[in-house]
């Protein structure tokens, strides 16, 4: 029975790829949602291209957020950087304090329309889960392991790179997974400032009262979120098993 979820995910992936490559094949499913002369499949651009651009923005923002969040967590867990913990928490909480729409509104006058304000919003929004997970992992490492590494003569940098970060990696991946999942949905609002995302499909549907457009845009984002979440969960579980944490 444990193979059933995997088969369902593979089926979802196959359907998603099939829809993005050849959306007209699925027109019969969406046709009942629109009037006779209204297009049932998004026809103002390539769904595949929009999906790839959507993913590109999300992954670029998440990568930048992960680098900063992990570095900050490492800094505040060192003796020389512990005093910066309150400041670091305030910094990573900015994205949660200001809604993404507000960040977009503030960023557009500074960087213009397009992908840049969306990247800024997603970057700020993705910091908190990665920072908190990395911080928690580094602060809760088994004392016996860290003491053994210190006793073996490892330098502080060697302990960080060879012991602390590898042991913390599953929890860090969990934070990245949450950040990516949040940003996949949040990125749709980037289309309000001319970023190329799947939000274009949803907005076009809302403007023309076309439920089929809204549904296909939302379902593609949802399918991506489920598949990426599950892939990162599998990676986290694999790393945990290899490290003997499960």
XYZ file of N, CA and C in Angstrom, residues 28-203:
528
model
N -11.797 19.520 -23.327
C -13.111 18.928 -23.069
C -13.467 18.935 -21.589
N -12.447 18.922 -20.721
C -12.700 18.955 -19.288
C -13.141 20.338 -18.813
N -12.593 21.384 -19.445
C -12.860 22.749 -19.013
C -13.979 23.421 -19.793
N -14.352 22.845 -20.936
C -15.375 23.447 -21.787
C -16.700 23.686 -21.065
N -17.163 22.788 -20.180
C -18.439 23.036 -19.493
C -18.429 24.265 -18.579
N -17.244 24.797 -18.268
C -17.159 25.930 -17.354
C -17.324 27.280 -18.043
N -17.356 27.287 -19.385
C -17.436 28.546 -20.121
C -18.567 28.501 -21.136
N -18.928 29.691 -21.623
C -19.950 29.774 -22.667
C -19.392 29.276 -23.994
N -20.266 29.055 -24.943
C -19.881 28.461 -26.217
C -18.729 29.125 -26.932
N -18.734 30.475 -27.037
C -17.698 31.144 -27.809
C -16.481 31.567 -27.007
N -16.457 31.262 -25.711
C -15.353 31.672 -24.842
C -14.278 30.595 -24.811
N -13.016 30.967 -24.950
C -11.952 29.946 -24.912
C -11.864 29.278 -23.546
N -11.730 27.980 -23.546
C -11.627 27.237 -22.286
C -10.179 27.079 -21.842
N -9.255 27.160 -22.789
C -7.829 27.042 -22.487
C -7.182 28.418 -22.630
N -6.331 28.770 -21.672
C -5.660 30.069 -21.692
C -4.948 30.267 -23.031
N -5.273 31.363 -23.713
C -4.765 31.581 -25.070
C -4.009 32.900 -25.232
N -3.569 33.495 -24.107
C -2.850 34.758 -24.183
C -1.349 34.584 -23.950
N -0.892 33.369 -24.036
C 0.518 33.061 -23.847
C 0.687 31.566 -23.633
N 1.924 31.144 -23.501
C 2.223 29.725 -23.301
C 2.165 29.369 -21.815
N 1.331 28.401 -21.473
C 1.247 27.952 -20.086
C 2.574 27.355 -19.617
N 3.243 26.621 -20.492
C 4.528 26.031 -20.133
C 5.550 27.112 -19.837
N 5.602 28.145 -20.682
C 6.548 29.235 -20.473
C 6.257 29.972 -19.173
N 4.995 30.249 -18.910
C 4.622 30.936 -17.671
C 4.981 30.099 -16.445
N 4.786 28.792 -16.546
C 5.117 27.906 -15.425
C 6.613 27.917 -15.147
N 7.419 27.834 -16.193
C 8.875 27.845 -16.020
C 9.350 29.179 -15.446
N 8.759 30.286 -15.897
C 9.129 31.592 -15.375
C 8.677 31.748 -13.925
N 7.523 31.189 -13.607
C 7.019 31.189 -12.238
C 8.013 30.454 -11.322
N 8.420 29.261 -11.743
C 9.365 28.468 -10.958
C 10.718 29.169 -10.836
N 11.145 29.810 -11.903
C 12.432 30.513 -11.889
C 12.439 31.620 -10.833
N 11.366 32.400 -10.785
C 11.279 33.477 -9.790
C 11.268 32.906 -8.375
N 10.474 31.851 -8.164
C 10.364 31.258 -6.831
C 11.701 30.688 -6.372
N 12.373 29.943 -7.238
C 13.621 29.301 -6.837
C 14.752 30.320 -6.659
N 14.772 31.364 -7.480
C 15.790 32.405 -7.317
C 15.614 33.115 -5.974
N 14.361 33.458 -5.641
C 14.091 34.136 -4.372
C 14.393 33.224 -3.186
N 14.030 31.941 -3.314
C 14.268 30.997 -2.216
C 15.758 30.747 -2.015
N 16.516 30.657 -3.101
C 17.960 30.464 -2.993
C 18.614 31.632 -2.265
N 18.241 32.855 -2.658
C 18.798 34.038 -1.995
C 18.401 34.078 -0.522
N 17.134 33.749 -0.234
C 16.661 33.741 1.151
C 17.384 32.679 1.970
N 17.610 31.509 1.364
C 18.279 30.419 2.079
C 19.720 30.796 2.422
N 20.419 31.414 1.481
C 21.809 31.806 1.739
C 21.889 32.780 2.902
N 21.056 33.834 2.865
C 21.094 34.835 3.934
C 20.623 34.248 5.256
N 19.517 33.503 5.246
C 18.960 32.965 6.481
C 19.918 31.989 7.154
N 20.559 31.118 6.374
C 21.491 30.148 6.945
C 22.730 30.846 7.499
N 23.239 31.831 6.758
C 24.407 32.575 7.250
C 24.088 33.319 8.549
N 22.899 33.921 8.612
C 22.504 34.622 9.833
C 22.365 33.645 11.006
N 21.779 32.481 10.752
C 21.614 31.490 11.814
C 22.972 30.996 12.310
N 23.906 30.800 11.385
C 25.256 30.391 11.787
C 25.900 31.484 12.630
N 25.752 32.734 12.182
C 26.351 33.862 12.908
C 25.863 33.933 14.349
N 24.549 33.863 14.546
C 24.006 34.077 15.899
C 24.161 32.853 16.789
N 24.588 31.712 16.240
C 24.865 30.553 17.083
C 26.346 30.434 17.422
N 27.154 31.390 16.948
C 28.557 31.460 17.369
C 28.641 32.402 18.587
N 29.624 32.207 19.407
C 29.752 33.026 20.621
C 29.916 34.508 20.290
N 30.614 34.819 19.197
C 30.858 36.216 18.844
C 29.645 36.892 18.201
N 28.652 36.100 17.818
C 27.506 36.683 17.129
C 26.188 36.554 17.873
N 26.225 35.987 19.078
C 24.980 35.745 19.818
C 24.213 37.035 20.086
N 24.921 38.130 20.250
C 24.244 39.393 20.563
C 23.423 39.921 19.389
N 23.656 39.374 18.191
C 22.914 39.830 17.016
C 21.615 39.051 16.798
N 21.283 38.116 17.703
C 20.075 37.313 17.522
C 18.806 38.164 17.456
N 18.582 39.107 18.380
C 17.358 39.928 18.276
C 17.284 40.718 16.964
N 18.424 41.273 16.537
C 18.451 42.029 15.288
C 18.157 41.116 14.103
N 18.722 39.920 14.103
C 18.490 38.972 13.015
C 17.029 38.552 12.961
N 16.439 38.324 14.120
C 15.022 37.948 14.151
C 14.151 39.072 13.605
N 14.492 40.294 13.939
C 13.728 41.442 13.429
C 13.845 41.525 11.914
N 15.052 41.253 11.394
C 15.279 41.324 9.952
C 14.457 40.275 9.211
N 14.501 39.022 9.675
C 13.812 37.959 8.949
C 12.301 38.028 9.128
N 11.847 38.768 10.132
C 10.409 38.917 10.347
C 9.794 40.014 9.494
N 10.628 40.760 8.767
C 10.104 41.849 7.944
C 9.084 41.325 6.936
N 9.415 40.204 6.302
C 8.527 39.653 5.289
C 7.183 39.234 5.840
N 7.158 38.816 7.116
C 5.897 38.417 7.723
C 5.132 39.619 8.268
N 5.855 40.701 8.554
C 5.215 41.911 9.078
C 4.461 42.645 7.986
N 5.100 42.753 6.803
C 4.480 43.441 5.674
C 3.917 42.412 4.706
N 2.644 42.511 4.340
C 2.088 41.595 3.338
C 2.834 41.745 2.011
N 2.920 40.676 1.212
C 3.614 40.755 -0.080
C 3.106 41.877 -0.971
N 1.801 42.141 -0.925
C 1.244 43.215 -1.752
C 1.842 44.557 -1.355
N 2.024 44.750 -0.044
C 2.609 46.006 0.430
C 4.066 46.118 0.006
N 4.795 44.999 0.064
C 6.200 45.011 -0.369
C 6.287 45.347 -1.854
N 5.380 44.769 -2.654
C 5.360 45.077 -4.084
C 5.115 46.563 -4.313
N 4.167 47.118 -3.571
C 3.835 48.533 -3.741
C 5.014 49.424 -3.386
N 5.790 49.031 -2.391
C 6.957 49.818 -1.990
C 8.138 49.608 -2.933
N 8.237 48.386 -3.500
C 9.395 48.053 -4.334
C 9.283 48.614 -5.747
N 8.068 48.708 -6.281
C 7.898 49.155 -7.667
C 8.490 50.544 -7.921
N 8.256 51.537 -7.060
C 8.869 52.855 -7.322
C 10.397 52.813 -7.327
N 10.973 51.842 -6.584
C 12.433 51.768 -6.484
C 13.068 50.985 -7.626
N 12.446 49.873 -8.022
C 13.076 48.994 -9.023
C 12.249 48.837 -10.286
N 11.061 49.413 -10.332
C 10.229 49.329 -11.525
C 9.363 48.090 -11.548
N 8.603 47.954 -12.619
C 7.716 46.814 -12.780
C 8.492 45.599 -13.295
N 7.870 44.428 -13.178
C 8.483 43.205 -13.678
C 8.836 42.241 -12.576
N 9.861 41.445 -12.802
C 10.218 40.381 -11.862
C 10.898 40.895 -10.601
N 11.596 42.025 -10.684
C 12.400 42.484 -9.542
C 11.588 42.711 -8.267
N 10.471 43.471 -8.317
C 9.716 43.644 -7.075
C 9.159 42.332 -6.534
N 8.812 41.409 -7.431
C 8.315 40.102 -6.994
C 9.415 39.315 -6.302
N 10.618 39.358 -6.851
C 11.753 38.683 -6.218
C 12.015 39.236 -4.824
N 11.934 40.552 -4.678
C 12.151 41.176 -3.361
C 11.103 40.694 -2.370
N 9.834 40.698 -2.791
C 8.747 40.272 -1.903
C 8.910 38.810 -1.490
N 9.208 37.931 -2.438
C 9.353 36.506 -2.136
C 10.593 36.250 -1.286
N 11.662 36.985 -1.562
C 12.886 36.859 -0.767
C 12.602 37.179 0.701
N 11.935 38.295 0.954
C 11.630 38.687 2.329
C 10.652 37.709 2.979
N 9.696 37.232 2.202
C 8.680 36.335 2.730
C 9.251 34.954 3.055
N 10.318 34.577 2.370
C 10.871 33.240 2.561
C 11.954 33.128 3.617
N 12.370 34.245 4.204
C 13.473 34.212 5.160
C 13.133 33.491 6.462
N 11.970 33.799 7.026
C 11.659 33.356 8.387
C 11.697 31.839 8.574
N 10.992 31.037 7.778
C 11.016 29.590 8.047
C 12.402 28.972 7.919
N 13.202 29.460 6.991
C 14.550 28.891 6.826
C 15.432 29.292 8.002
N 15.349 30.556 8.401
C 16.166 31.028 9.526
C 15.807 30.289 10.807
N 14.518 30.204 11.130
C 14.095 29.584 12.385
C 14.442 28.096 12.409
N 14.287 27.405 11.298
C 14.633 25.978 11.269
C 16.123 25.763 11.419
N 16.912 26.595 10.734
C 18.367 26.465 10.849
C 18.824 26.782 12.262
N 18.261 27.825 12.835
C 18.603 28.215 14.205
C 18.263 27.095 15.181
N 17.069 26.552 15.062
C 16.644 25.469 15.956
C 17.549 24.252 15.819
N 17.890 23.909 14.588
C 18.742 22.737 14.364
C 20.128 22.929 14.969
N 20.719 24.088 14.752
C 22.072 24.332 15.264
C 22.100 24.436 16.787
N 21.012 24.919 17.368
C 20.973 25.078 18.826
C 20.663 23.769 19.549
N 20.170 22.768 18.820
C 19.745 21.527 19.470
C 20.532 20.310 18.999
N 21.752 20.539 18.585
C 22.610 19.423 18.198
C 22.980 18.603 19.438
N 23.117 17.281 19.295
C 23.516 16.449 20.447
C 24.862 16.915 21.015
N 24.860 17.241 22.307
C 26.097 17.743 22.930
C 27.226 16.712 22.841
N 26.870 15.445 22.917
C 27.911 14.411 22.877
C 28.654 14.434 21.545
N 27.931 14.701 20.468
C 28.548 14.724 19.144
C 29.448 15.935 18.992
N 28.961 17.104 19.397
C 29.778 18.315 19.262
C 31.004 18.256 20.174
N 30.854 17.676 21.371
C 32.004 17.555 22.274
C 33.028 16.574 21.724
N 32.531 15.505 21.084
C 33.452 14.530 20.484
C 34.227 15.174 19.337
N 33.553 16.004 18.548
C 34.232 16.696 17.444
C 35.282 17.656 17.978
N 34.931 18.352 19.055
C 35.894 19.287 19.658
C 37.077 18.531 20.252
N 36.785 17.408 20.887
C 37.842 16.616 21.510
C 38.776 15.974 20.502
N 38.287 15.764 19.277
C 39.132 15.150 18.252
C 40.093 16.150 17.618
N 39.987 17.411 18.034
C 40.918 18.424 17.534
C 40.419 19.217 16.345
N 39.150 19.085 15.996
C 38.602 19.854 14.880
C 38.564 21.341 15.222
N 38.843 22.148 14.228
C 38.697 23.592 14.407
C 37.204 23.952 14.372
N 36.879 25.196 14.729
C 35.486 25.642 14.729
C 34.875 25.531 13.335
N 35.649 25.887 12.308
C 35.153 25.800 10.938
C 34.937 24.352 10.522
N 35.840 23.475 10.906
C 35.694 22.055 10.579
C 34.468 21.463 11.262
N 34.242 21.842 12.525
C 33.057 21.346 13.234
C 31.775 21.821 12.549
N 31.787 23.078 12.090
C 30.603 23.626 11.425
C 30.318 22.882 10.124
N 31.356 22.722 9.300
C 31.162 22.156 7.968
C 31.016 20.635 7.962
N 31.669 19.961 8.886
C 31.680 18.503 8.861
C 30.728 17.849 9.856
N 30.291 18.615 10.855
C 29.425 18.031 11.883
C 28.098 18.778 12.004
N 28.172 20.070 12.293
C 26.958 20.817 12.619
C 26.004 20.953 11.438
N 26.506 21.439 10.313
C 25.627 21.630 9.160
C 25.088 20.305 8.604
N 25.923 19.251 8.456
C 25.366 17.977 7.978
C 24.259 17.435 8.883
N 24.432 17.530 10.202
C 23.406 17.039 11.122
C 22.152 17.910 11.082
N 22.324 19.179 10.766
C 21.197 20.117 10.733
C 20.461 20.102 9.396
N 21.056 19.466 8.394
C 20.527 19.577 7.036
C 19.065 19.145 6.894
N 18.615 18.033 7.510
C 17.195 17.678 7.349
C 16.245 18.770 7.842
N 16.569 19.393 8.954
C 15.703 20.445 9.494
C 15.780 21.699 8.622
N 16.964 21.976 8.086
C 17.105 23.112 7.165
C 16.268 22.879 5.907
N 16.315 21.657 5.379
C 15.511 21.315 4.197
C 14.028 21.505 4.491
N 13.606 21.168 5.707
C 12.199 21.349 6.086
C 11.817 22.829 6.027
N 12.713 23.709 6.459
C 12.449 25.143 6.377
C 12.390 25.632 4.942
N 13.288 25.126 4.110
C 13.281 25.492 2.690
C 11.998 24.996 2.024
N 11.572 23.794 2.396
C 10.333 23.228 1.846
C 9.139 24.141 2.148
N 9.055 24.603 3.381
C 7.958 25.494 3.763
C 8.047 26.814 3.011
N 9.261 27.344 2.887
C 9.466 28.614 2.186
C 9.062 28.506 0.718
N 9.483 27.434 0.057
C 9.151 27.241 -1.361
C 7.640 27.111 -1.544
N 7.004 26.342 -0.665
C 5.564 26.118 -0.790
C 4.787 27.420 -0.640
N 5.176 28.228 0.328
C 4.526 29.528 0.531
C 4.727 30.418 -0.687
N 5.955 30.459 -1.169
C 6.271 31.367 -2.275
C 5.671 30.935 -3.609
N 5.438 29.643 -3.793
C 4.791 29.196 -5.031
C 3.418 29.823 -5.183
N 2.690 29.894 -4.082
C 1.368 30.518 -4.129
C 1.479 32.035 -4.157
N 2.387 32.577 -3.352
C 2.514 34.033 -3.243
C 2.981 34.659 -4.551
N 3.776 33.923 -5.326
C 4.324 34.469 -6.575
C 3.246 34.873 -7.567
N 2.046 34.312 -7.427
C 0.984 34.648 -8.387
C 0.642 36.139 -8.359
N 0.824 36.782 -7.198
C 0.486 38.215 -7.131
C 1.506 39.057 -7.883
N 2.633 38.456 -8.252
C 3.639 39.192 -9.015
C 3.124 39.670 -10.354
N 2.122 38.994 -10.880
C 1.561 39.404 -12.173
C 0.852 40.753 -12.090
N 0.518 41.187 -10.888
C -0.099 42.514 -10.742
C 0.901 43.632 -11.017
N 2.205 43.300 -10.987
C 3.235 44.297 -11.301
C 4.028 43.871 -12.531
N 3.384 43.116 -13.413
C 3.922 42.743 -14.725
C 5.005 41.671 -14.685
N 5.103 40.914 -13.587
C 6.008 39.760 -13.566
C 5.347 38.608 -14.308
N 6.144 37.816 -14.990
C 5.621 36.687 -15.744
C 5.466 35.482 -14.815
N 4.251 35.296 -14.292
C 3.952 34.154 -13.438
C 2.595 33.586 -13.831
N 2.220 32.501 -13.181
C 0.922 31.894 -13.441
C -0.234 32.758 -12.950
N 0.095 33.812 -12.218
C -0.941 34.762 -11.826
C -1.595 35.422 -13.029
N -0.867 35.490 -14.145
C -1.441 36.054 -15.377
C -2.701 35.303 -15.798
N -2.660 33.983 -15.663
C -3.798 33.157 -16.064
C -4.989 33.436 -15.152
N -4.719 33.510 -13.862
C -5.794 33.748 -12.894
C -6.385 35.143 -13.071
N -5.516 36.139 -13.250
C -6.000 37.517 -13.423
C -6.811 37.648 -14.704
